[in-house]
Amino acid sequence: MSVPTTEPGLRERKKAATRLALHEAALSLALEHGPDRITVEAIADAAGVSRRTFSNYFANKEEALFYGQHQRMRELAGMLRARPRDESPWAALTAAAEQFYSAQGDLDPEWTARTRLMRRHPSLAAAQMQTFAAMEREVAAEVAVRLGPAADPSGVRVNLIAATFLAALRVSLTAWLAHPADSTYWEVAAEALAEAGRGFA
Amino acid sequence: MSVPTTEPGLRERKKAATRLALHEAALSLALEHGPDRITVEAIADAAGVSRRTFSNYFANKEEALFYGQHQRMRELAGMLRARPRDESPWAALTAAAEQFYSAQGDLDPEWTARTRLMRRHPSLAAAQMQTFAAMEREVAAEVAVRLGPAADPSGVRVNLIAATFLAALRVSLTAWLAHPADSTYWEVAAEALAEAGRGFA
DNA sequence: GCCGAAGTTGCCATGTGCGCAAGTTTTCCC
DNA sequence: GGGAAAACTTGCGCACATGGCAACTTCGGC
């Protein structure tokens, strides 16, 4: 007797569990030993799978470490897509960000610690940036929708809006991580978005 | 009898030559065989040094490939530093960019081809981004100078300006590479800078 | 010219990415 | 509920990359 909605199914659930286990193993090993002193083998071991299986899920350590960030980004992208179609691009972006960040009050301190760890390590900078780059593509696609069919999806305007939006979020996060006590992340980000978005509002 | 200026000296010149040889070997091999079908050994061979020596110059293939871009960025940074101290940050940024890009007329078609090759290849995206990230740090430092000692160099404003500036240049380049015939790169970039900079002008 | 510093090279250990070919488990359909 | 097909895991093995170490060579300064 199955529920009518498309259930994940055992196979899918197992895959998700393995992926999550690998991600979390990677994170806790990185916290314990430092991100550049961990091996794929150690991560796979800690997650209870073979080294070869790790490669079936992630291309490398960095991808496993940033899986969480990647998921958060996709959540934000989802909220963006759910905004009313007739909202202007910048309005939709700010609204989605507010929904996403201010809702969850302040950021989880454990998450903050992990993020700060990642930021400190230059060997992870590349992976960090790739997360943002991937997100930029998704955001740009949504901006293109809102600018109507006349907008060239590879044109400057669409991508400039997406890039500026993400730059504001990224820079705010860096600054907030440096001085966490002063205010909530969203307060910092909102101001940055207002400033950066003056050309698009 | 030596000239009073600090001459490079044979040693330095040799190093520079080797570095350049490695860079160019990497580029032409990448053009010929595709960027992910080349090995460090092949590059070192083509440049006439040992595989081990390659590692003394670059940490990996990507670094060798992007050495050129990196140098161009440093040139732009130099022009930025040479702008008058009392120019506002955004004015200095746009002026430096104009000086840099519009001076050289249109971009060298060979350079364009190489850049397009790099862009097409997702395995190089990470390295690409790192070039920009490194530049962002340099630009931010210069912006901090112009905002005066009151500005927090890790604060939002400084880094937001730097990030927006580079985002505009990057997005313009991508768009221009997609539709090269329409106008010069600088025309595209100038418009993007004007739009993005409305919040900082 | 001679000596110390800087640069090059080979050797080697450790790690990574991925193709292949068994084994296993889950799904699907009768 | 049973059996074939599809999906997933795993061990093995190979090509390549990264970087330490210790000779060896070249350069710069005196």
CSV table of C-alpha atoms (C1' of nucleotides) in Angstrom, one decimal:
chain,number,residue,atom,x,y,z
A,1,MET,CA,0.0,0.0,0.0
A,2,SER,CA,1.9,3.0,-1.2
A,3,VAL,CA,1.2,6.7,-0.7
A,4,PRO,CA,0.4,8.4,-4.0
A,5,THR,CA,3.2,10.9,-3.8
A,6,THR,CA,6.5,9.9,-5.3
A,7,GLU,CA,8.1,8.3,-2.4
A,8,PRO,CA,11.9,8.3,-2.4
A,9,GLY,CA,12.1,4.5,-2.2
A,10,LEU,CA,14.6,2.5,-0.2
A,11,ARG,CA,17.3,2.8,-2.8
A,12,GLU,CA,17.1,6.6,-2.9
A,13,ARG,CA,16.9,6.8,0.9
A,14,LYS,CA,20.1,4.7,1.3
A,15,LYS,CA,21.9,6.8,-1.2
A,16,ALA,CA,20.9,10.0,0.6
A,17,ALA,CA,22.0,8.5,3.9
A,18,THR,CA,25.4,7.4,2.5
A,19,ARG,CA,26.0,10.8,0.9
A,20,LEU,CA,25.1,12.5,4.2
A,21,ALA,CA,27.3,10.1,6.2
A,22,LEU,CA,30.2,10.9,3.9
A,23,HIS,CA,29.6,14.6,4.2
A,24,GLU,CA,29.5,14.5,8.0
A,25,ALA,CA,32.5,12.2,8.3
A,26,ALA,CA,34.4,14.6,6.1
A,27,LEU,CA,33.3,17.6,8.3
A,28,SER,CA,34.2,16.1,11.6
A,29,LEU,CA,37.5,14.7,10.4
A,30,ALA,CA,38.3,18.1,9.0
A,31,LEU,CA,37.4,19.8,12.3
A,32,GLU,CA,39.5,17.3,14.2
A,33,HIS,CA,42.6,17.1,12.1
A,34,GLY,CA,42.4,20.2,9.8
A,35,PRO,CA,41.0,20.1,6.3
A,36,ASP,CA,44.2,19.4,4.5
A,37,ARG,CA,45.4,16.5,6.7
A,38,ILE,CA,42.5,14.2,5.9
A,39,THR,CA,42.4,11.5,3.2
A,40,VAL,CA,39.6,10.2,1.1
A,41,GLU,CA,40.3,6.8,2.6
A,42,ALA,CA,39.8,8.1,6.2
A,43,ILE,CA,36.5,9.7,5.2
A,44,ALA,CA,35.3,6.6,3.6
A,45,ASP,CA,36.3,4.5,6.6
A,46,ALA,CA,34.5,6.8,9.0
A,47,ALA,CA,31.4,6.6,6.9
A,48,GLY,CA,31.6,2.8,6.6
A,49,VAL,CA,32.1,2.5,2.9
A,50,SER,CA,35.0,1.8,0.6
A,51,ARG,CA,37.3,4.3,-0.9
A,52,ARG,CA,35.9,3.5,-4.3
A,53,THR,CA,32.4,4.2,-3.1
A,54,PHE,CA,33.4,7.6,-2.0
A,55,SER,CA,34.3,8.4,-5.6
A,56,ASN,CA,30.8,7.4,-6.7
A,57,TYR,CA,29.4,10.2,-4.6
A,58,PHE,CA,31.9,12.9,-4.6
A,59,ALA,CA,34.7,13.8,-7.0
A,60,ASN,CA,37.0,14.8,-4.2
A,61,LYS,CA,37.3,15.8,-0.5
A,62,GLU,CA,36.3,19.3,-1.1
A,63,GLU,CA,33.0,18.4,-2.8
A,64,ALA,CA,32.2,16.3,0.2
A,65,LEU,CA,33.0,19.1,2.6
A,66,PHE,CA,31.0,21.6,0.8
A,67,TYR,CA,28.0,19.4,0.2
A,68,GLY,CA,26.2,21.2,3.1
A,69,GLN,CA,26.8,24.7,1.7
A,70,HIS,CA,25.7,23.4,-1.6
A,71,GLN,CA,22.4,22.2,-0.2
A,72,ARG,CA,21.8,25.4,1.6
A,73,MET,CA,22.3,27.3,-1.6
A,74,ARG,CA,19.8,25.1,-3.4
A,75,GLU,CA,17.3,25.8,-0.7
A,76,LEU,CA,17.7,29.5,-1.2
A,77,ALA,CA,17.4,28.9,-5.0
A,78,GLY,CA,14.1,27.1,-4.3
A,79,MET,CA,12.7,30.0,-2.3
A,80,LEU,CA,13.7,32.3,-5.1
A,81,ARG,CA,11.8,30.2,-7.7
A,82,ALA,CA,8.8,30.3,-5.4
A,83,ARG,CA,8.5,34.1,-5.4
A,84,PRO,CA,5.7,35.6,-7.5
A,85,ARG,CA,6.6,35.8,-11.1
A,86,ASP,CA,5.8,39.5,-11.5
A,87,GLU,CA,8.2,40.6,-8.8
A,88,SER,CA,11.2,42.5,-10.2
A,89,PRO,CA,14.4,40.5,-10.2
A,90,TRP,CA,16.1,42.4,-7.4
A,91,ALA,CA,13.0,42.5,-5.3
A,92,ALA,CA,12.6,38.7,-5.6
A,93,LEU,CA,16.2,38.2,-4.7
A,94,THR,CA,16.1,40.3,-1.6
A,95,ALA,CA,12.8,38.8,-0.5
A,96,ALA,CA,14.1,35.2,-1.0
A,97,ALA,CA,17.2,36.0,1.0
A,98,GLU,CA,15.2,37.6,3.8
A,99,GLN,CA,12.9,34.7,3.9
A,100,PHE,CA,15.9,32.3,4.0
A,101,TYR,CA,18.1,34.1,6.5
A,102,SER,CA,16.0,36.1,8.8
A,103,ALA,CA,13.6,33.2,9.4
A,104,GLN,CA,16.2,31.0,10.9
A,105,GLY,CA,17.0,33.7,13.5
A,106,ASP,CA,20.7,33.8,13.9
A,107,LEU,CA,23.0,31.2,12.3
A,108,ASP,CA,23.8,28.0,14.1
A,109,PRO,CA,27.0,28.5,16.1
A,110,GLU,CA,28.2,25.1,15.1
A,111,TRP,CA,27.7,25.9,11.5
A,112,THR,CA,29.5,29.2,12.1
A,113,ALA,CA,32.5,27.4,13.5
A,114,ARG,CA,32.6,25.0,10.6
A,115,THR,CA,32.3,27.8,8.1
A,116,ARG,CA,35.0,29.8,9.8
A,117,LEU,CA,37.3,26.8,9.6
A,118,MET,CA,36.7,26.5,5.9
A,119,ARG,CA,37.3,30.1,5.3
A,120,ARG,CA,40.6,30.1,7.1
A,121,HIS,CA,42.0,27.4,4.8
A,122,PRO,CA,43.2,28.6,1.5
A,123,SER,CA,43.2,25.1,0.1
A,124,LEU,CA,39.4,25.2,0.2
A,125,ALA,CA,39.0,28.6,-1.4
A,126,ALA,CA,38.6,27.0,-4.8
A,127,ALA,CA,35.8,24.7,-3.7
A,128,GLN,CA,34.2,27.6,-1.9
A,129,MET,CA,34.1,29.7,-5.0
A,130,GLN,CA,32.7,26.8,-7.1
A,131,THR,CA,29.7,26.6,-4.8
A,132,PHE,CA,29.1,30.3,-5.5
A,133,ALA,CA,29.7,29.9,-9.2
A,134,ALA,CA,27.1,27.0,-9.4
A,135,MET,CA,24.6,29.1,-7.5
A,136,GLU,CA,25.3,32.1,-9.8
A,137,ARG,CA,24.2,30.0,-12.7
A,138,GLU,CA,20.9,29.0,-11.0
A,139,VAL,CA,20.2,32.6,-9.9
A,140,ALA,CA,20.9,33.9,-13.3
A,141,ALA,CA,18.4,31.5,-14.8
A,142,GLU,CA,15.8,32.7,-12.5
A,143,VAL,CA,16.6,36.4,-13.1
A,144,ALA,CA,16.3,35.7,-16.8
A,145,VAL,CA,12.8,34.4,-16.3
A,146,ARG,CA,11.8,37.6,-14.5
A,147,LEU,CA,13.3,39.9,-17.1
A,148,GLY,CA,11.1,38.3,-19.7
A,149,PRO,CA,11.8,36.6,-22.9
A,150,ALA,CA,13.4,39.7,-24.4
A,151,ALA,CA,16.4,39.3,-22.0
A,152,ASP,CA,19.4,37.5,-23.3
A,153,PRO,CA,20.2,34.8,-20.7
A,154,SER,CA,23.9,35.1,-21.5
A,155,GLY,CA,23.7,38.9,-21.6
A,156,VAL,CA,25.3,41.3,-19.2
A,157,ARG,CA,22.3,42.4,-17.3
A,158,VAL,CA,21.0,39.0,-16.2
A,159,ASN,CA,24.4,37.8,-15.0
A,160,LEU,CA,25.4,41.1,-13.5
A,161,ILE,CA,22.3,41.0,-11.3
A,162,ALA,CA,23.0,37.5,-10.2
A,163,ALA,CA,26.7,38.1,-9.6
A,164,THR,CA,26.1,41.3,-7.6
A,165,PHE,CA,23.5,39.5,-5.5
A,166,LEU,CA,25.8,36.7,-4.6
A,167,ALA,CA,28.8,39.0,-4.1
A,168,ALA,CA,26.8,40.9,-1.5
A,169,LEU,CA,25.8,37.8,0.3
A,170,ARG,CA,29.4,36.4,0.2
A,171,VAL,CA,31.0,39.6,1.4
A,172,SER,CA,28.5,40.1,4.1
A,173,LEU,CA,29.2,36.6,5.4
A,174,THR,CA,32.9,37.2,5.4
A,175,ALA,CA,32.5,40.4,7.3
A,176,TRP,CA,30.0,39.0,9.7
A,177,LEU,CA,32.3,36.0,10.5
A,178,ALA,CA,35.0,38.5,11.3
A,179,HIS,CA,32.8,40.5,13.8
A,180,PRO,CA,30.0,38.2,14.8
A,181,ALA,CA,28.8,40.0,17.9
A,182,ASP,CA,27.8,43.3,16.4
A,183,SER,CA,24.6,42.2,14.7
A,184,THR,CA,22.9,39.3,13.0
A,185,TYR,CA,24.0,38.1,9.7
A,186,TRP,CA,20.8,39.2,8.0
A,187,GLU,CA,21.2,42.7,9.2
A,188,VAL,CA,24.6,42.9,7.7
A,189,ALA,CA,23.5,41.3,4.5
A,190,ALA,CA,20.3,43.4,4.1
A,191,GLU,CA,22.4,46.6,4.2
A,192,ALA,CA,24.9,45.2,1.7
A,193,LEU,CA,22.1,44.2,-0.6
A,194,ALA,CA,20.5,47.6,-0.4
A,195,GLU,CA,23.8,49.3,-1.3
A,196,ALA,CA,24.8,47.0,-4.1
A,197,GLY,CA,21.3,46.8,-5.6
A,198,ARG,CA,20.9,50.5,-6.0
A,199,GLY,CA,21.6,50.1,-9.7
A,200,PHE,CA,18.9,47.4,-10.2
A,201,ALA,CA,16.0,48.4,-7.9
B,1,MET,CA,80.0,48.2,-15.3
B,2,SER,CA,76.5,48.0,-14.2
B,3,VAL,CA,73.6,50.3,-14.7
B,4,PRO,CA,72.5,51.9,-11.4
B,5,THR,CA,68.9,50.6,-11.8
B,6,THR,CA,68.3,47.2,-10.2
B,7,GLU,CA,68.9,45.0,-13.1
B,8,PRO,CA,67.2,41.6,-13.1
B,9,GLY,CA,70.5,39.7,-13.3
B,10,LEU,CA,71.0,36.5,-15.2
B,11,ARG,CA,69.5,34.3,-12.5
B,12,GLU,CA,66.3,36.2,-12.4
B,13,ARG,CA,66.0,36.4,-16.1
B,14,LYS,CA,66.5,32.7,-16.4
B,15,LYS,CA,63.8,32.1,-13.9
B,16,ALA,CA,61.4,34.4,-15.7
B,17,ALA,CA,62.2,32.7,-18.9
B,18,THR,CA,61.6,29.2,-17.5
B,19,ARG,CA,58.3,30.3,-16.0
B,20,LEU,CA,57.2,31.8,-19.2
B,21,ALA,CA,58.3,28.8,-21.2
B,22,LEU,CA,56.3,26.5,-18.9
B,23,HIS,CA,53.3,28.8,-19.2
B,24,GLU,CA,53.4,28.8,-22.9
B,25,ALA,CA,54.1,25.2,-23.2
B,26,ALA,CA,51.0,24.5,-21.1
B,27,LEU,CA,48.9,26.8,-23.2
B,28,SER,CA,49.9,25.4,-26.6
B,29,LEU,CA,49.5,21.8,-25.4
B,30,ALA,CA,46.1,22.7,-24.0
B,31,LEU,CA,45.1,24.2,-27.3
B,32,GLU,CA,46.3,21.2,-29.2
B,33,HIS,CA,45.0,18.4,-27.1
B,34,GLY,CA,42.4,19.9,-24.8
B,35,PRO,CA,43.1,21.2,-21.3
B,36,ASP,CA,42.4,18.0,-19.5
B,37,ARG,CA,44.4,15.7,-21.7
B,38,ILE,CA,47.8,17.1,-20.8
B,39,THR,CA,50.2,16.0,-18.1
B,40,VAL,CA,52.7,17.9,-16.1
B,41,GLU,CA,55.4,15.7,-17.7
B,42,ALA,CA,54.4,16.8,-21.2
B,43,ILE,CA,54.5,20.4,-20.2
B,44,ALA,CA,57.9,20.1,-18.5
B,45,ASP,CA,59.2,18.2,-21.5
B,46,ALA,CA,58.0,20.8,-24.0
B,47,ALA,CA,59.6,23.5,-21.9
B,48,GLY,CA,62.8,21.7,-21.6
B,49,VAL,CA,62.9,21.1,-17.9
B,50,SER,CA,62.3,18.1,-15.6
B,51,ARG,CA,59.0,17.2,-14.2
B,52,ARG,CA,60.3,18.1,-10.7
B,53,THR,CA,61.3,21.5,-11.8
B,54,PHE,CA,57.8,22.2,-13.0
B,55,SER,CA,56.7,21.8,-9.4
B,56,ASN,CA,59.2,24.4,-8.3
B,57,TYR,CA,57.4,27.0,-10.4
B,58,PHE,CA,53.7,26.0,-10.3
B,59,ALA,CA,51.7,23.9,-7.9
B,60,ASN,CA,49.7,22.4,-10.8
B,61,LYS,CA,48.7,22.5,-14.4
B,62,GLU,CA,46.0,25.1,-13.8
B,63,GLU,CA,48.4,27.5,-12.2
B,64,ALA,CA,50.6,27.3,-15.2
B,65,LEU,CA,47.7,27.8,-17.6
B,66,PHE,CA,46.4,30.8,-15.8
B,67,TYR,CA,49.7,32.5,-15.2
B,68,GLY,CA,49.0,34.9,-18.1
B,69,GLN,CA,45.6,35.9,-16.7
B,70,HIS,CA,47.2,36.4,-13.4
B,71,GLN,CA,49.8,38.7,-14.8
B,72,ARG,CA,47.2,40.8,-16.6
B,73,MET,CA,45.3,41.1,-13.4
B,74,ARG,CA,48.4,42.3,-11.6
B,75,GLU,CA,49.0,44.9,-14.4
B,76,LEU,CA,45.5,46.2,-13.8
B,77,ALA,CA,46.1,46.3,-10.1
B,78,GLY,CA,49.2,48.3,-10.8
B,79,MET,CA,47.3,50.9,-12.8
B,80,LEU,CA,44.8,51.1,-10.0
B,81,ARG,CA,47.5,51.8,-7.4
B,82,ALA,CA,48.9,54.6,-9.7
B,83,ARG,CA,45.6,56.5,-9.7
B,84,PRO,CA,45.6,59.8,-7.7
B,85,ARG,CA,45.0,59.1,-4.0
B,86,ASP,CA,42.0,61.5,-3.7
B,87,GLU,CA,39.9,59.9,-6.4
B,88,SER,CA,36.9,58.1,-5.0
B,89,PRO,CA,37.2,54.3,-5.0
B,90,TRP,CA,34.7,53.7,-7.7
B,91,ALA,CA,36.2,56.5,-9.9
B,92,ALA,CA,39.6,55.1,-9.5
B,93,LEU,CA,38.4,51.6,-10.4
B,94,THR,CA,36.6,52.6,-13.5
B,95,ALA,CA,39.5,54.9,-14.6
B,96,ALA,CA,42.0,52.1,-14.1
B,97,ALA,CA,39.9,49.7,-16.1
B,98,GLU,CA,39.4,52.1,-18.9
B,99,GLN,CA,43.1,52.8,-19.0
B,100,PHE,CA,43.8,49.1,-19.1
B,101,TYR,CA,41.2,47.9,-21.6
B,102,SER,CA,40.5,50.7,-23.9
B,103,ALA,CA,44.1,51.5,-24.5
B,104,GLN,CA,44.8,48.2,-26.1
B,105,GLY,CA,42.1,48.7,-28.6
B,106,ASP,CA,40.3,45.4,-29.0
B,107,LEU,CA,41.5,42.3,-27.4
B,108,ASP,CA,44.0,40.1,-29.2
B,109,PRO,CA,42.1,37.5,-31.2
B,110,GLU,CA,44.6,34.8,-30.1
B,111,TRP,CA,44.1,35.7,-26.5
B,112,THR,CA,40.4,35.6,-27.1
B,113,ALA,CA,40.6,32.1,-28.5
B,114,ARG,CA,42.6,30.9,-25.6
B,115,THR,CA,40.3,32.5,-23.1
B,116,ARG,CA,37.3,31.0,-24.8
B,117,LEU,CA,38.9,27.6,-24.6
B,118,MET,CA,39.4,28.0,-20.9
B,119,ARG,CA,35.9,29.1,-20.3
B,120,ARG,CA,34.4,26.2,-22.1
B,121,HIS,CA,36.2,23.8,-19.9
B,122,PRO,CA,34.6,23.2,-16.5
B,123,SER,CA,37.7,21.6,-15.0
B,124,LEU,CA,39.3,25.0,-15.2
B,125,ALA,CA,36.6,26.9,-13.5
B,126,ALA,CA,38.1,26.6,-10.1
B,127,ALA,CA,41.4,28.0,-11.2
B,128,GLN,CA,39.6,30.8,-13.1
B,129,MET,CA,37.8,31.7,-9.9
B,130,GLN,CA,41.0,31.8,-7.9
B,131,THR,CA,42.5,34.3,-10.2
B,132,PHE,CA,39.6,36.5,-9.5
B,133,ALA,CA,39.6,35.9,-5.8
B,134,ALA,CA,43.3,36.8,-5.6
B,135,MET,CA,42.6,40.0,-7.5
B,136,GLU,CA,39.7,40.8,-5.3
B,137,ARG,CA,42.0,40.9,-2.3
B,138,GLU,CA,44.4,43.3,-4.0
B,139,VAL,CA,41.6,45.5,-5.2
B,140,ALA,CA,40.0,45.5,-1.7
B,141,ALA,CA,43.3,46.6,-0.2
B,142,GLU,CA,43.5,49.6,-2.6
B,143,VAL,CA,39.8,50.5,-2.0
B,144,ALA,CA,40.6,50.5,1.7
B,145,VAL,CA,43.3,53.0,1.1
B,146,ARG,CA,41.0,55.3,-0.7
B,147,LEU,CA,38.2,55.1,1.9
B,148,GLY,CA,40.6,56.4,4.5
B,149,PRO,CA,41.8,54.9,7.8
B,150,ALA,CA,38.3,55.0,9.2
B,151,ALA,CA,37.3,52.1,6.9
B,152,ASP,CA,37.5,48.6,8.3
B,153,PRO,CA,39.5,46.6,5.7
B,154,SER,CA,37.5,43.5,6.5
B,155,GLY,CA,34.3,45.4,6.5
B,156,VAL,CA,31.4,45.1,4.1
B,157,ARG,CA,31.8,48.3,2.2
B,158,VAL,CA,35.4,47.9,1.1
B,159,ASN,CA,34.9,44.3,0.0
B,160,LEU,CA,31.6,44.9,-1.6
B,161,ILE,CA,33.0,47.6,-3.8
B,162,ALA,CA,35.9,45.3,-4.9
B,163,ALA,CA,33.7,42.3,-5.4
B,164,THR,CA,31.1,44.3,-7.5
B,165,PHE,CA,33.9,45.8,-9.6
B,166,LEU,CA,35.3,42.4,-10.5
B,167,ALA,CA,31.9,40.8,-11.0
B,168,ALA,CA,31.1,43.5,-13.5
B,169,LEU,CA,34.4,42.9,-15.4
B,170,ARG,CA,33.9,39.1,-15.3
B,171,VAL,CA,30.3,39.1,-16.4
B,172,SER,CA,31.1,41.5,-19.2
B,173,LEU,CA,33.9,39.3,-20.4
B,174,THR,CA,31.6,36.3,-20.5
B,175,ALA,CA,28.9,38.1,-22.4
B,176,TRP,CA,31.4,39.6,-24.8
B,177,LEU,CA,33.0,36.3,-25.5
B,178,ALA,CA,29.6,35.0,-26.4
B,179,HIS,CA,28.8,37.8,-28.8
B,180,PRO,CA,32.1,39.3,-29.8
B,181,ALA,CA,31.1,41.1,-33.0
B,182,ASP,CA,28.6,43.5,-31.5
B,183,SER,CA,31.1,45.9,-29.8
B,184,THR,CA,34.4,46.1,-28.1
B,185,TYR,CA,35.0,44.6,-24.7
B,186,TRP,CA,35.5,47.9,-23.1
B,187,GLU,CA,32.1,49.2,-24.4
B,188,VAL,CA,30.4,46.3,-22.8
B,189,ALA,CA,32.4,46.6,-19.6
B,190,ALA,CA,31.9,50.3,-19.2
B,191,GLU,CA,28.2,49.9,-19.3
B,192,ALA,CA,28.2,47.2,-16.8
B,193,LEU,CA,30.4,49.2,-14.5
B,194,ALA,CA,28.1,52.2,-14.7
B,195,GLU,CA,25.1,50.0,-13.9
B,196,ALA,CA,26.7,48.1,-11.1
B,197,GLY,CA,28.4,51.1,-9.6
B,198,ARG,CA,25.3,53.2,-9.1
B,199,GLY,CA,25.4,52.4,-5.4
B,200,PHE,CA,29.0,53.5,-5.0
B,201,ALA,CA,29.5,56.5,-7.3
C,1,DG,C1',89.0,32.5,-8.9
C,2,DC,C1',86.4,30.8,-4.9
C,3,DC,C1',82.6,30.1,-1.9
C,4,DG,C1',78.0,30.3,-0.4
C,5,DA,C1',73.3,30.8,-2.1
C,6,DA,C1',70.0,29.6,-5.3
C,7,DG,C1',68.2,26.5,-8.7
C,8,DT,C1',67.7,21.8,-10.9
C,9,DT,C1',67.1,17.1,-11.0
C,10,DG,C1',66.2,12.1,-9.8
C,11,DC,C1',64.3,9.2,-6.6
C,12,DC,C1',60.6,8.0,-3.8
C,13,DA,C1',56.5,7.8,-0.7
C,14,DT,C1',51.8,9.0,-0.4
C,15,DG,C1',47.4,10.1,-2.3
C,16,DT,C1',43.9,10.6,-5.9
C,17,DG,C1',40.6,9.7,-9.9
C,18,DC,C1',38.7,6.5,-12.5
C,19,DG,C1',37.8,2.2,-15.6
C,20,DC,C1',36.7,-2.5,-15.3
C,21,DA,C1',34.7,-6.7,-13.8
C,22,DA,C1',32.9,-9.3,-10.2
C,23,DG,C1',29.6,-9.5,-6.3
C,24,DT,C1',25.1,-7.6,-3.9
C,25,DT,C1',20.9,-5.3,-3.2
C,26,DT,C1',16.7,-3.2,-4.8
C,27,DT,C1',13.1,-2.6,-8.1
C,28,DC,C1',10.0,-4.1,-11.4
C,29,DC,C1',6.8,-7.0,-13.5
C,30,DC,C1',4.4,-11.1,-14.3
D,1,DG,C1',6.4,-14.6,-4.5
D,2,DG,C1',9.8,-15.3,-7.7
D,3,DG,C1',13.1,-14.3,-11.1
D,4,DA,C1',15.3,-11.1,-14.4
D,5,DA,C1',17.0,-6.4,-14.9
D,6,DA,C1',18.8,-2.4,-13.2
D,7,DA,C1',21.4,0.0,-9.8
D,8,DC,C1',25.0,0.1,-6.4
D,9,DT,C1',29.2,-1.4,-4.0
D,10,DT,C1',33.7,-3.0,-3.9
D,11,DG,C1',38.6,-4.6,-4.8
D,12,DC,C1',42.1,-4.2,-8.1
D,13,DG,C1',45.1,-1.8,-10.8
D,14,DC,C1',47.0,2.0,-13.5
D,15,DA,C1',48.3,6.7,-14.6
D,16,DC,C1',49.1,10.9,-12.7
D,17,DA,C1',50.1,14.5,-9.2
D,18,DT,C1',52.3,16.5,-5.1
D,19,DG,C1',56.1,17.4,-2.5
D,20,DG,C1',60.3,16.0,0.8
D,21,DC,C1',65.1,14.9,0.5
D,22,DA,C1',69.7,14.9,-1.0
D,23,DA,C1',73.0,15.2,-4.6
D,24,DC,C1',74.6,18.1,-8.2
D,25,DT,C1',75.1,22.4,-11.1
D,26,DT,C1',75.1,27.3,-11.9
D,27,DC,C1',75.2,32.1,-10.5
D,28,DG,C1',76.5,36.3,-7.8
D,29,DG,C1',79.6,38.8,-4.8
D,30,DC,C1',83.9,39.7,-3.3
